[in-house]
Coordinates of C-alpha atoms in Angstrom, one line a residue:
I12 CA 0.0 0.0 0.0
K13 CA 1.4 3.4 -1.0
P14 CA 1.9 6.0 1.8
L15 CA -1.3 8.0 2.5
M16 CA -3.3 5.7 0.1
D17 CA -7.0 5.7 0.9
V18 CA -7.7 2.8 3.3
E19 CA -11.0 1.9 1.6
K20 CA -9.4 1.7 -1.8
A21 CA -6.6 -0.4 -0.5
L22 CA -9.1 -2.7 1.2
T23 CA -11.1 -3.2 -2.1
Y24 CA -7.9 -3.8 -4.0
M25 CA -6.7 -6.5 -1.5
K26 CA -10.1 -8.2 -1.4
D27 CA -10.2 -8.4 -5.2
A28 CA -6.6 -9.9 -5.1
A29 CA -7.7 -12.5 -2.6
I30 CA -10.6 -13.6 -4.7
K31 CA -8.4 -13.8 -7.8
S32 CA -5.7 -15.7 -6.0
Y33 CA -7.7 -18.2 -4.0
S34 CA -11.0 -18.7 -5.9
K35 CA -9.9 -22.1 -7.2
K36 CA -9.4 -23.3 -3.6
G37 CA -13.1 -22.7 -2.7
D38 CA -15.3 -20.1 -1.0
K39 CA -14.1 -21.1 2.5
V40 CA -10.5 -20.2 1.7
V41 CA -11.5 -17.0 0.0
N42 CA -13.7 -15.9 2.9
M43 CA -10.9 -16.7 5.4
N44 CA -8.5 -14.4 3.5
I45 CA -11.1 -11.6 3.2
A46 CA -11.8 -11.9 7.0
A47 CA -8.1 -11.6 7.7
I48 CA -7.8 -8.5 5.4
E49 CA -10.8 -6.8 7.2
K50 CA -9.3 -7.6 10.6
G51 CA -6.0 -6.1 9.5
A52 CA -7.8 -3.0 8.2
E53 CA -9.2 -2.3 11.6
L54 CA -5.7 -2.0 13.0
V55 CA -4.4 0.4 10.3
M56 CA -2.9 3.5 11.8
R57 CA -0.8 6.4 10.6
V58 CA 2.8 6.1 11.7
S59 CA 4.9 9.3 11.6
I60 CA 8.6 9.1 10.9
P61 CA 10.6 11.2 13.4
E62 CA 12.3 14.1 11.7
D63 CA 15.7 13.4 13.3
W64 CA 15.9 9.9 11.6
K65 CA 17.2 11.5 8.5
D66 CA 20.4 12.5 10.4
V67 CA 21.0 9.0 12.0
V68 CA 24.5 7.7 11.5
V69 CA 24.7 3.9 11.1
E70 CA 27.7 2.6 13.0
E71 CA 29.9 0.2 11.1
E72 CA 29.4 -3.4 12.4
V73 CA 32.5 -4.8 14.0
E74 CA 33.3 -8.1 12.3
D75 CA 34.0 -11.2 14.4
E76 CA 37.6 -12.0 13.7
T77 CA 37.2 -15.6 14.9
L78 CA 35.0 -16.3 11.9
P79 CA 36.5 -18.0 8.9
E80 CA 37.8 -15.6 6.3
V81 CA 35.3 -16.8 3.6
V82 CA 32.5 -15.9 6.0
R83 CA 33.8 -12.5 6.9
K84 CA 34.9 -11.4 3.4
I85 CA 32.3 -13.1 1.2
A86 CA 29.3 -14.8 2.9
N87 CA 28.4 -12.0 5.4
P88 CA 28.5 -9.2 2.9
I89 CA 26.3 -11.1 0.5
N90 CA 23.9 -12.0 3.2
R91 CA 23.7 -8.2 4.1
Q92 CA 22.7 -7.6 0.5
H93 CA 26.1 -6.0 -0.2
G94 CA 27.4 -8.6 -2.7
D95 CA 27.5 -6.1 -5.5
D96 CA 30.0 -4.0 -3.5
L97 CA 32.5 -6.9 -3.2
P98 CA 35.8 -6.3 -5.1
V99 CA 37.2 -8.9 -7.4
S100 CA 40.0 -9.4 -5.0
A101 CA 37.6 -10.8 -2.4
F102 CA 37.3 -13.9 -4.5
K103 CA 41.1 -14.6 -4.7
G104 CA 41.5 -18.3 -4.2
Y105 CA 38.1 -19.1 -5.5
E106 CA 38.8 -18.6 -9.2
D107 CA 37.8 -22.3 -10.0
G108 CA 34.3 -21.9 -8.6
V109 CA 34.9 -24.2 -5.7
I110 CA 33.6 -22.8 -2.4
D111 CA 33.9 -23.9 1.3
L112 CA 31.4 -26.3 2.7
G113 CA 29.2 -25.6 5.7
L114 CA 28.6 -21.9 5.3
T115 CA 25.0 -22.0 6.4
A116 CA 26.1 -22.9 10.0
Y117 CA 27.2 -19.3 10.4
E118 CA 24.0 -17.6 9.4
K119 CA 21.9 -18.2 12.5
R120 CA 18.8 -16.5 11.1
G121 CA 16.3 -17.3 14.0
I122 CA 13.3 -17.2 11.7
A123 CA 11.0 -19.7 13.5
V124 CA 7.9 -18.5 15.2
K125 CA 7.6 -21.7 17.1
I126 CA 10.3 -24.2 18.0
P127 CA 10.3 -27.7 19.5
S128 CA 10.8 -28.1 23.2
W129 CA 12.1 -31.5 24.4
D130 CA 10.5 -33.2 27.5
K131 CA 13.0 -35.9 28.4
E132 CA 10.6 -37.7 30.7
N133 CA 8.4 -38.6 27.7
C134 CA 11.2 -39.4 25.3
I135 CA 11.6 -43.0 24.2
Q136 CA 14.8 -42.3 22.3
C137 CA 13.6 -43.5 18.9
N138 CA 15.3 -40.6 17.1
Q139 CA 12.4 -40.3 14.6
C140 CA 12.2 -36.5 15.2
A141 CA 15.8 -36.1 14.0
F142 CA 15.2 -38.5 11.1
V143 CA 12.5 -36.4 9.6
C144 CA 13.9 -32.9 10.3
P145 CA 14.3 -31.1 7.0
H146 CA 17.1 -28.8 8.3
A147 CA 19.1 -31.0 10.7
A148 CA 18.1 -28.6 13.5
I149 CA 17.3 -31.3 16.0
R150 CA 19.8 -34.1 16.8
P151 CA 20.5 -36.8 19.4
F152 CA 23.8 -37.1 21.2
L153 CA 25.5 -39.6 23.5
L154 CA 27.8 -38.3 26.2
T155 CA 29.8 -39.5 29.1
E156 CA 29.0 -38.6 32.7
Q157 CA 32.0 -36.2 32.8
E158 CA 30.8 -34.5 29.6
A159 CA 27.4 -34.1 31.3
K160 CA 29.0 -32.5 34.3
N161 CA 30.8 -30.0 32.1
A162 CA 27.6 -29.1 30.2
P163 CA 26.2 -25.6 30.4
E164 CA 23.1 -24.8 32.5
G165 CA 19.9 -26.1 30.8
F166 CA 21.6 -29.0 29.1
E167 CA 19.4 -32.0 30.0
T168 CA 20.2 -35.7 29.8
L169 CA 18.9 -39.1 30.7
E170 CA 20.3 -42.6 30.7
A171 CA 20.8 -44.0 27.2
H172 CA 18.6 -47.0 26.4
G173 CA 19.6 -50.1 24.5
I174 CA 23.4 -50.2 25.1
K175 CA 25.6 -52.2 27.3
D176 CA 27.6 -49.2 28.5
K177 CA 25.3 -47.8 31.1
N178 CA 27.7 -44.9 31.7
L179 CA 26.6 -43.2 28.5
L180 CA 23.8 -40.6 28.6
F181 CA 21.4 -39.4 26.0
T182 CA 20.3 -35.9 25.0
M183 CA 18.2 -34.4 22.3
Q184 CA 19.3 -30.9 21.3
I185 CA 17.5 -28.3 19.3
D186 CA 19.2 -25.6 17.2
A187 CA 16.7 -22.8 17.8
F188 CA 18.6 -20.3 15.6
D189 CA 18.5 -22.6 12.5
C190 CA 15.1 -24.2 13.1
T191 CA 12.4 -23.2 10.6
G192 CA 9.5 -24.1 13.0
C193 CA 7.9 -26.6 10.6
G194 CA 6.8 -28.9 13.4
S195 CA 7.6 -32.2 11.6
C196 CA 9.6 -33.4 14.6
S197 CA 6.7 -32.9 17.0
N198 CA 4.2 -34.4 14.5
V199 CA 6.0 -37.7 14.2
C200 CA 6.9 -38.2 17.8
P201 CA 5.3 -41.6 18.7
S202 CA 5.4 -41.0 22.5
K203 CA 1.9 -41.0 23.9
Q204 CA 2.7 -37.9 26.0
K205 CA 4.7 -36.3 23.2
A206 CA 8.3 -35.7 24.0
L207 CA 8.4 -32.7 21.6
K208 CA 5.9 -29.8 21.8
M209 CA 6.0 -26.7 19.7
V210 CA 6.4 -23.6 21.8
D211 CA 6.7 -19.8 21.1
Y212 CA 10.2 -18.9 20.0
T213 CA 12.0 -16.3 22.1
L214 CA 15.6 -15.2 21.6
D215 CA 17.7 -16.9 24.2
V216 CA 21.5 -17.0 23.9
S217 CA 21.6 -20.0 26.3
M218 CA 20.0 -22.1 23.5
L219 CA 23.0 -21.4 21.3
E220 CA 25.4 -22.4 24.2
T221 CA 23.8 -25.8 24.7
W222 CA 23.7 -26.5 21.0
N223 CA 27.3 -25.6 20.5
Y224 CA 28.3 -27.7 23.5
A225 CA 26.5 -30.7 22.0
L226 CA 28.5 -30.2 18.7
S227 CA 31.7 -30.3 20.7
L228 CA 31.1 -33.7 22.3
S229 CA 33.4 -36.5 21.5
D230 CA 32.5 -38.9 18.7
K231 CA 31.2 -42.2 20.3
G232 CA 31.3 -44.1 17.0
D233 CA 28.6 -46.4 15.9
V234 CA 27.2 -47.5 19.2
F235 CA 24.0 -48.4 17.4
N236 CA 23.7 -50.0 14.0
P237 CA 23.9 -47.1 11.6
N238 CA 21.8 -48.9 9.1
T239 CA 18.7 -48.3 11.3
V240 CA 16.5 -45.4 11.9
K241 CA 17.8 -44.8 15.4
G242 CA 21.5 -45.6 14.7
S243 CA 21.7 -43.4 11.6
Q244 CA 20.8 -40.3 13.6
F245 CA 23.8 -40.5 15.9
R246 CA 25.9 -39.9 12.8
T247 CA 26.6 -36.2 12.0
P248 CA 24.4 -35.0 9.1
L249 CA 26.6 -33.5 6.4
I250 CA 23.9 -31.3 5.1
E251 CA 22.4 -28.7 7.5
F252 CA 20.3 -25.5 7.6
S253 CA 19.6 -25.5 3.9
A254 CA 17.4 -22.9 2.1
A255 CA 14.6 -25.5 1.6
C256 CA 11.0 -24.6 2.6
A257 CA 9.9 -25.4 6.1
G258 CA 8.7 -29.0 6.2
C259 CA 10.4 -29.8 2.9
G260 CA 9.9 -33.4 1.7
E261 CA 13.2 -33.6 -0.2
T262 CA 15.9 -32.6 2.3
P263 CA 15.3 -35.4 4.9
Y264 CA 16.3 -37.9 2.2
A265 CA 19.5 -36.0 1.3
K266 CA 20.3 -35.7 5.0
L267 CA 20.0 -39.4 5.6
L268 CA 22.2 -40.2 2.6
T269 CA 25.0 -38.0 4.0
Q270 CA 24.7 -39.6 7.4
L271 CA 25.2 -43.0 5.9
Y272 CA 27.8 -42.3 3.2
G273 CA 28.5 -38.6 3.2
D274 CA 32.2 -38.8 4.2
R275 CA 33.1 -40.7 1.0
V276 CA 30.4 -39.7 -1.6
Y277 CA 30.7 -38.2 -5.0
W278 CA 27.4 -36.4 -5.4
A279 CA 26.2 -35.1 -8.7
N280 CA 23.1 -32.9 -8.3
A281 CA 20.8 -32.1 -11.2
T282 CA 19.5 -28.6 -11.7
G283 CA 16.2 -28.0 -10.0
C284 CA 14.8 -27.4 -6.5
S285 CA 17.4 -29.6 -4.9
Q286 CA 20.1 -27.5 -6.5
A287 CA 18.4 -24.3 -5.5
W288 CA 18.4 -25.2 -1.8
G289 CA 21.7 -27.1 -2.1
S290 CA 23.9 -24.4 -3.4
P291 CA 22.5 -20.9 -3.2
M292 CA 25.5 -18.6 -2.8
P293 CA 26.6 -18.1 -0.1
G294 CA 24.4 -20.5 1.8
I295 CA 26.2 -23.8 1.2
P296 CA 24.5 -26.4 3.4
Y297 CA 26.7 -29.4 2.6
T298 CA 29.3 -29.7 5.2
K299 CA 32.0 -32.0 6.6
N300 CA 32.6 -34.0 9.8
K301 CA 35.2 -33.4 12.5
R302 CA 37.9 -35.2 10.4
G303 CA 37.3 -32.9 7.5
F304 CA 35.5 -35.4 5.3
G305 CA 32.3 -34.5 3.5
P306 CA 30.4 -34.9 0.2
A307 CA 32.3 -34.0 -3.0
W308 CA 29.2 -32.1 -4.3
T309 CA 28.7 -30.7 -7.7
N310 CA 25.8 -29.5 -9.8
S311 CA 25.0 -29.9 -13.4
L312 CA 22.2 -29.2 -15.9
F313 CA 19.0 -31.2 -16.2
E314 CA 20.1 -32.9 -19.4
N315 CA 23.6 -34.2 -18.4
N316 CA 23.7 -34.8 -14.7
A317 CA 23.7 -38.6 -15.2
E318 CA 26.6 -38.3 -17.7
L319 CA 28.5 -36.1 -15.2
E320 CA 28.2 -38.7 -12.5
L321 CA 29.3 -41.4 -14.9
G322 CA 32.4 -39.3 -15.7
L323 CA 33.2 -38.9 -12.0
Y324 CA 32.8 -42.6 -11.5
L325 CA 35.1 -43.7 -14.4
S326 CA 37.7 -41.1 -13.3
I327 CA 37.8 -42.3 -9.7
Q328 CA 37.8 -45.9 -10.7
Q329 CA 40.9 -45.2 -12.8
Q330 CA 42.6 -43.3 -10.0
R331 CA 41.9 -46.0 -7.4
A332 CA 43.3 -48.6 -9.8
L333 CA 46.5 -46.6 -10.1
E334 CA 46.7 -46.3 -6.3
K335 CA 46.2 -50.0 -6.0
M336 CA 49.2 -50.6 -8.3
R337 CA 51.3 -48.3 -6.1
V338 CA 50.3 -50.3 -3.0
E339 CA 51.2 -53.5 -4.7
K340 CA 54.6 -52.1 -5.7
L341 CA 55.1 -50.9 -2.1
M342 CA 54.2 -54.4 -0.7
N343 CA 56.9 -56.0 -2.8
V344 CA 59.6 -53.9 -1.1
A345 CA 58.1 -53.6 2.4
D346 CA 58.3 -55.8 5.4
G347 CA 56.8 -56.2 8.9
S348 CA 53.7 -54.2 9.8
L349 CA 53.9 -52.0 6.6
K350 CA 53.7 -55.1 4.4
E351 CA 50.9 -56.5 6.5
A352 CA 48.9 -53.2 6.2
C353 CA 49.4 -53.4 2.4
E354 CA 48.1 -57.0 2.2
V355 CA 45.1 -56.3 4.4
W356 CA 44.2 -53.1 2.3
L357 CA 44.6 -55.0 -1.0
N358 CA 42.4 -57.9 0.2
E359 CA 39.7 -55.4 1.2
F360 CA 40.1 -53.0 -1.6
N361 CA 36.4 -52.8 -2.3
D362 CA 35.2 -53.3 1.3
A363 CA 33.0 -50.2 1.9
L364 CA 32.3 -51.1 5.5
H365 CA 35.9 -51.0 6.7
T366 CA 37.5 -48.9 4.0
R367 CA 38.2 -45.8 6.1
Q368 CA 39.8 -47.6 9.0
L369 CA 42.0 -49.8 6.7
S370 CA 43.1 -46.7 4.8
D371 CA 43.9 -44.9 8.1
D372 CA 46.1 -47.9 9.1
L373 CA 47.9 -48.0 5.8
I374 CA 48.5 -44.2 5.9
A375 CA 49.9 -44.4 9.4
E376 CA 52.4 -47.1 8.4
C377 CA 53.4 -45.2 5.2
E378 CA 54.0 -42.0 7.2
S379 CA 56.5 -43.9 9.4
S380 CA 58.4 -45.3 6.5
D381 CA 61.3 -43.8 4.5
L382 CA 60.5 -45.9 1.4
V383 CA 60.0 -43.9 -1.8
E384 CA 57.1 -46.2 -2.7
A385 CA 55.4 -45.3 0.6
K386 CA 55.7 -41.6 -0.2
E387 CA 54.1 -42.3 -3.6
V388 CA 51.2 -44.0 -1.9
L389 CA 50.8 -41.0 0.4
K390 CA 50.8 -38.5 -2.5
Y391 CA 47.4 -40.0 -3.6
K392 CA 46.1 -41.1 -0.2
D393 CA 42.7 -39.5 -0.9
Q394 CA 42.0 -42.5 -3.2
L395 CA 42.7 -45.2 -0.7
A396 CA 39.2 -45.2 0.8
K397 CA 36.4 -46.8 -1.4
K398 CA 34.1 -44.1 -2.7
T399 CA 30.4 -44.2 -3.4
F400 CA 28.6 -42.5 -6.2
W401 CA 25.2 -41.0 -6.0
M402 CA 23.3 -38.8 -8.4
Y403 CA 20.5 -36.8 -6.9
G404 CA 17.6 -34.8 -8.4
G405 CA 13.9 -34.3 -8.9
D406 CA 11.4 -35.7 -11.3
G407 CA 11.9 -32.9 -13.8
W408 CA 15.3 -34.2 -14.3
A409 CA 14.8 -38.0 -14.0
Y410 CA 11.4 -38.4 -15.7
D411 CA 11.7 -35.6 -18.2
I412 CA 14.7 -33.5 -19.4
G413 CA 17.4 -35.8 -18.2
F414 CA 15.7 -39.1 -18.8
G415 CA 17.7 -39.9 -21.9
G416 CA 21.0 -39.4 -20.1
L417 CA 19.8 -41.3 -17.1
D418 CA 18.7 -44.2 -19.2
H419 CA 22.0 -44.2 -21.1
V420 CA 24.1 -44.2 -17.9
I421 CA 21.9 -46.9 -16.2
A422 CA 22.3 -49.1 -19.3
Q423 CA 26.1 -49.1 -18.9
G424 CA 25.7 -51.4 -15.9
E425 CA 28.3 -49.5 -13.7
N426 CA 28.1 -49.3 -9.9
I427 CA 26.3 -46.0 -9.7
N428 CA 23.4 -45.1 -7.4
V429 CA 20.5 -42.7 -8.1
L430 CA 18.2 -41.0 -5.6
I431 CA 15.2 -39.3 -7.2
V432 CA 13.1 -37.0 -5.0
D433 CA 9.7 -37.1 -6.7
T434 CA 7.6 -34.0 -6.1
E435 CA 5.5 -34.8 -9.2
V436 CA 6.0 -31.3 -10.6
Y437 CA 8.8 -28.9 -11.5
S438 CA 9.0 -27.5 -8.0
N439 CA 11.7 -24.9 -8.5
T440 CA 10.2 -23.1 -11.5
G441 CA 6.6 -22.6 -10.5
G442 CA 5.1 -26.1 -10.3
Q443 CA 4.8 -27.0 -13.9
S444 CA 3.5 -30.4 -14.9
S445 CA 6.1 -33.1 -15.5
K446 CA 5.9 -36.7 -16.7
A447 CA 5.8 -37.6 -13.0
T448 CA 2.6 -35.6 -12.5
P449 CA -0.3 -38.0 -12.0
V450 CA -3.4 -37.9 -14.1
G451 CA -5.9 -35.3 -12.8
A452 CA -3.4 -33.2 -10.9
V453 CA -3.6 -29.4 -11.5
A454 CA -0.3 -27.8 -12.3
Q455 CA 1.2 -25.1 -14.5
F456 CA 0.4 -26.1 -18.1
A457 CA -2.2 -28.5 -16.8
S458 CA -4.8 -26.1 -15.3
S459 CA -7.7 -28.3 -16.2
G460 CA -6.0 -31.4 -14.8
K461 CA -3.2 -33.5 -16.4
K462 CA -4.7 -35.8 -19.0
S463 CA -2.0 -38.5 -19.2
R464 CA -1.0 -41.0 -16.6
K465 CA 2.2 -40.8 -14.6
K466 CA 5.2 -42.4 -16.1
D467 CA 6.1 -45.6 -14.3
L468 CA 9.9 -44.9 -14.2
G469 CA 10.6 -47.8 -11.8
A470 CA 9.0 -50.4 -14.1
I471 CA 10.9 -49.0 -17.1
L472 CA 14.2 -49.5 -15.3
M473 CA 13.3 -52.9 -14.0
S474 CA 13.0 -54.1 -17.6
Y475 CA 16.8 -54.1 -17.8
G476 CA 16.9 -56.9 -15.3
N477 CA 20.2 -55.9 -13.7
V478 CA 19.1 -52.6 -12.0
Y479 CA 18.2 -52.4 -8.3
V480 CA 15.0 -50.3 -8.1
A481 CA 13.0 -49.2 -5.1
Q482 CA 10.1 -46.9 -4.3
V483 CA 10.1 -45.3 -0.8
A484 CA 8.2 -42.8 1.3
M485 CA 9.8 -41.8 4.5
G486 CA 6.6 -41.0 6.4
A487 CA 5.0 -44.3 5.4
N488 CA 7.9 -46.6 6.4
Q489 CA 11.1 -45.3 7.7
A490 CA 12.7 -48.7 8.1
Q491 CA 11.9 -49.6 4.5
L492 CA 13.7 -46.5 3.3
V493 CA 16.9 -47.3 5.3
K494 CA 16.8 -50.8 4.0
A495 CA 16.4 -49.7 0.4
I496 CA 19.3 -47.3 0.6
T497 CA 21.5 -49.9 2.3
E498 CA 20.6 -52.5 -0.3
A499 CA 21.2 -50.1 -3.2
E500 CA 24.6 -49.2 -1.8
S501 CA 25.6 -52.8 -1.4
Y502 CA 24.4 -53.8 -4.9
D503 CA 27.3 -54.1 -7.4
G504 CA 25.6 -52.4 -10.3
P505 CA 23.2 -49.5 -11.1
S506 CA 20.6 -48.8 -8.5
V507 CA 17.7 -46.3 -8.5
I508 CA 15.6 -45.2 -5.5
I509 CA 12.4 -43.1 -6.2
A510 CA 11.4 -41.2 -3.1
Y511 CA 8.0 -39.6 -2.7
S512 CA 8.5 -36.0 -1.7
P513 CA 5.5 -33.8 -0.8
C514 CA 5.9 -30.2 -1.8
T515 CA 4.3 -26.8 -1.1
A516 CA 3.1 -27.0 -4.7
H517 CA 0.7 -29.8 -3.7
G518 CA -1.3 -27.5 -1.4
I519 CA -1.5 -30.0 1.4
K520 CA -4.6 -29.0 3.4
G521 CA -3.1 -30.4 6.7
G522 CA -0.1 -28.0 6.3
M523 CA 3.6 -28.7 5.6
H524 CA 4.1 -29.9 9.2
K525 CA 2.0 -32.9 8.1
V526 CA 4.3 -33.9 5.2
Q527 CA 5.3 -37.2 6.8
D528 CA 1.6 -38.0 7.4
E529 CA 0.9 -37.1 3.8
M530 CA 3.4 -39.7 2.7
K531 CA 1.6 -42.3 4.8
R532 CA -1.8 -41.2 3.4
A533 CA -0.4 -41.6 -0.1
V534 CA 0.7 -45.2 0.6
D535 CA -2.4 -46.2 2.6
S536 CA -4.6 -45.0 -0.3
G537 CA -2.7 -46.8 -3.0
Y538 CA -1.6 -43.5 -4.6
W539 CA 2.0 -44.5 -4.0
F540 CA 3.5 -47.9 -3.5
L541 CA 6.5 -49.2 -1.6
Y542 CA 8.7 -51.9 -3.2
R543 CA 12.2 -53.1 -3.6
Y544 CA 13.3 -54.8 -6.8
D545 CA 16.6 -56.6 -6.2
P546 CA 18.1 -58.6 -9.1
R547 CA 20.2 -60.7 -6.6
K548 CA 17.1 -62.5 -5.3
E549 CA 15.3 -65.4 -6.9
T550 CA 12.1 -63.4 -6.8
P551 CA 13.4 -59.9 -7.3
M552 CA 10.3 -57.9 -6.5
Q553 CA 9.4 -57.3 -2.8
L554 CA 6.2 -55.4 -2.5
D555 CA 6.4 -53.6 0.9
S556 CA 3.0 -51.9 0.7
K557 CA -0.1 -53.6 1.9
A558 CA -3.4 -53.5 0.0
P559 CA -4.9 -49.9 0.1
S560 CA -6.8 -49.3 3.4
M561 CA -7.9 -45.8 2.6
D562 CA -10.2 -44.5 -0.1
F563 CA -8.2 -43.1 -3.1
Y564 CA -10.5 -40.1 -3.4
E565 CA -10.1 -39.2 0.2
F566 CA -6.4 -38.8 -0.4
L567 CA -7.1 -36.6 -3.4
D568 CA -9.4 -34.4 -1.4
G569 CA -6.6 -33.6 1.0
E570 CA -4.5 -31.7 -1.6
N571 CA -5.5 -28.5 -3.4
R572 CA -3.9 -29.7 -6.7
Y573 CA -6.7 -32.2 -6.9
A574 CA -9.5 -30.6 -4.9
S575 CA -9.3 -27.4 -6.9
L576 CA -10.1 -29.3 -10.1
K577 CA -13.5 -30.3 -8.7
K578 CA -14.5 -26.6 -8.5
S579 CA -12.9 -25.4 -11.7
F580 CA -13.6 -28.3 -14.0
P581 CA -15.9 -30.8 -12.2
E582 CA -16.5 -32.9 -15.3
N583 CA -12.8 -33.3 -15.8
A584 CA -12.3 -34.2 -12.2
E585 CA -14.8 -37.0 -12.3
E586 CA -13.3 -38.5 -15.4
L587 CA -9.6 -38.0 -14.6
F588 CA -9.9 -39.1 -10.9
A589 CA -11.6 -42.3 -12.1
I590 CA -8.7 -43.0 -14.4
G591 CA -6.2 -42.3 -11.6
S592 CA -8.1 -44.7 -9.3
E593 CA -8.1 -47.5 -11.9
D594 CA -4.4 -46.9 -12.7
S595 CA -3.6 -47.2 -9.0
K596 CA -5.4 -50.6 -8.8
R597 CA -3.7 -51.8 -12.0
R598 CA -0.2 -50.9 -10.7
Y599 CA -0.9 -52.6 -7.4
D600 CA -2.1 -55.8 -9.1
K601 CA 1.0 -55.7 -11.4
Y602 CA 3.5 -55.3 -8.5
L603 CA 1.7 -57.9 -6.4
K604 CA 1.9 -60.4 -9.3
M605 CA 5.6 -59.7 -9.8
S606 CA 6.2 -60.3 -6.1
K607 CA 4.7 -63.8 -6.4
D608 CA 6.3 -64.9 -9.6

């Protein structure tokens, strides 16, 4: 509203805008917006600007010298909207486009209206809250009794469950300054009394102190099996505080992947929403652990992301083969413990489970040796540990623009993994329809409902016979998701995981804090199915979904992308929804038959 603009004119303008914007969502939504506008109009008042404000002198902010140079000289100025003022010299050392990891940890925006509050008395230590957090702002920690005694005031603990070492304590810590307040953590808490409740956020520096202390705790290792929901969450997430929407359905998948394999992953990210929240300068959310290991992350275009990952894979395979030859050459001239370390490493060259420790042992032996061959091994020590290769992106990439490249790379049969976050639209560019958009959904370029069925990408890839394929939905079955990722990683060949990822573009009536529930509704209604197709098994298909227990139309009514069609094009809705329902039954019958053959 312009200064001194007539309030009545402004009110009329805003009401007309509300009708235009929300008419497709029904009269109830329109009337709620008009009521909010009228209530706001009652509170309008003239605010006079003091005359002396024009003479205010803004004091120059004193920069914290303890911050990394990249934060002081590049990240902070950009975040203050002064990026255009930066001289070229500020980017000295960054000419190749590579930037430091973990820059989002220094932003501390404090944007949440409400944040979770942990009640330890009601906590069952399942770690599901941390598992689903889109921004890694809530995490469990294990600590010794001495660490608990040294903790700052307000740092609460309780005895850790499920481990032999009764001296270890458990805590759940919340990063109030980086939380977005989505409420996903509280929503999934299975405790009857709710161990997490959303409370009003108030600025409290002590919250930052307890969080930072938790981050400083010693690494306890894998006390619990990391290939479980609970155990995975004790590992440091190597993506944190991203620019994703509150309640995002994509980022929890990325976070889990970094917790399992992030210290040795080559990650090719397709252009799209996952790239927008994954690398917005200077908010780099991908980070590294205390040893300095983190994802080797890179972004490419829609059409060639798969080819990029194949190039990375072939390059590293070649480099590791050369390093293997150097170790073999060293073993021929070494003796004692150095020779033994070479033998063990060579025998376990492709052992992903122990690769880091075996590499550390060999490096330690080489560092204490004067042999020229040992120094040659050390020169390329970054290639000692076995790497894992994951390409990541949305349905716009995998189903549409990049499908040709993805299909080509998968057909090569190499040991490359794919994680597709399926939002069923082009999320980043306005919610346009993609080949992953189901029949009847309203989207950009499909305002009267999409007329064609959703591409069954999983079935297409299964036809090769040597590709591991899984469909997952975190909110429907967390354990199945972990199992699928673990199986895909262990499979010596191409693997593809298609992950259902609810998005703001869906118009979920329950709200984005209900994203995990929406995944479960999708599976319960037969809208989405869970399965694992593993070529190693006699019967490759394992259907992890039960027969639908919820009405298909009830699920559609819970999202505006479908509900709006009934108001705008009722005839289309009746016809297209019927096609979608029949298609759902057809796919379930097909998967069920495959699981029995």
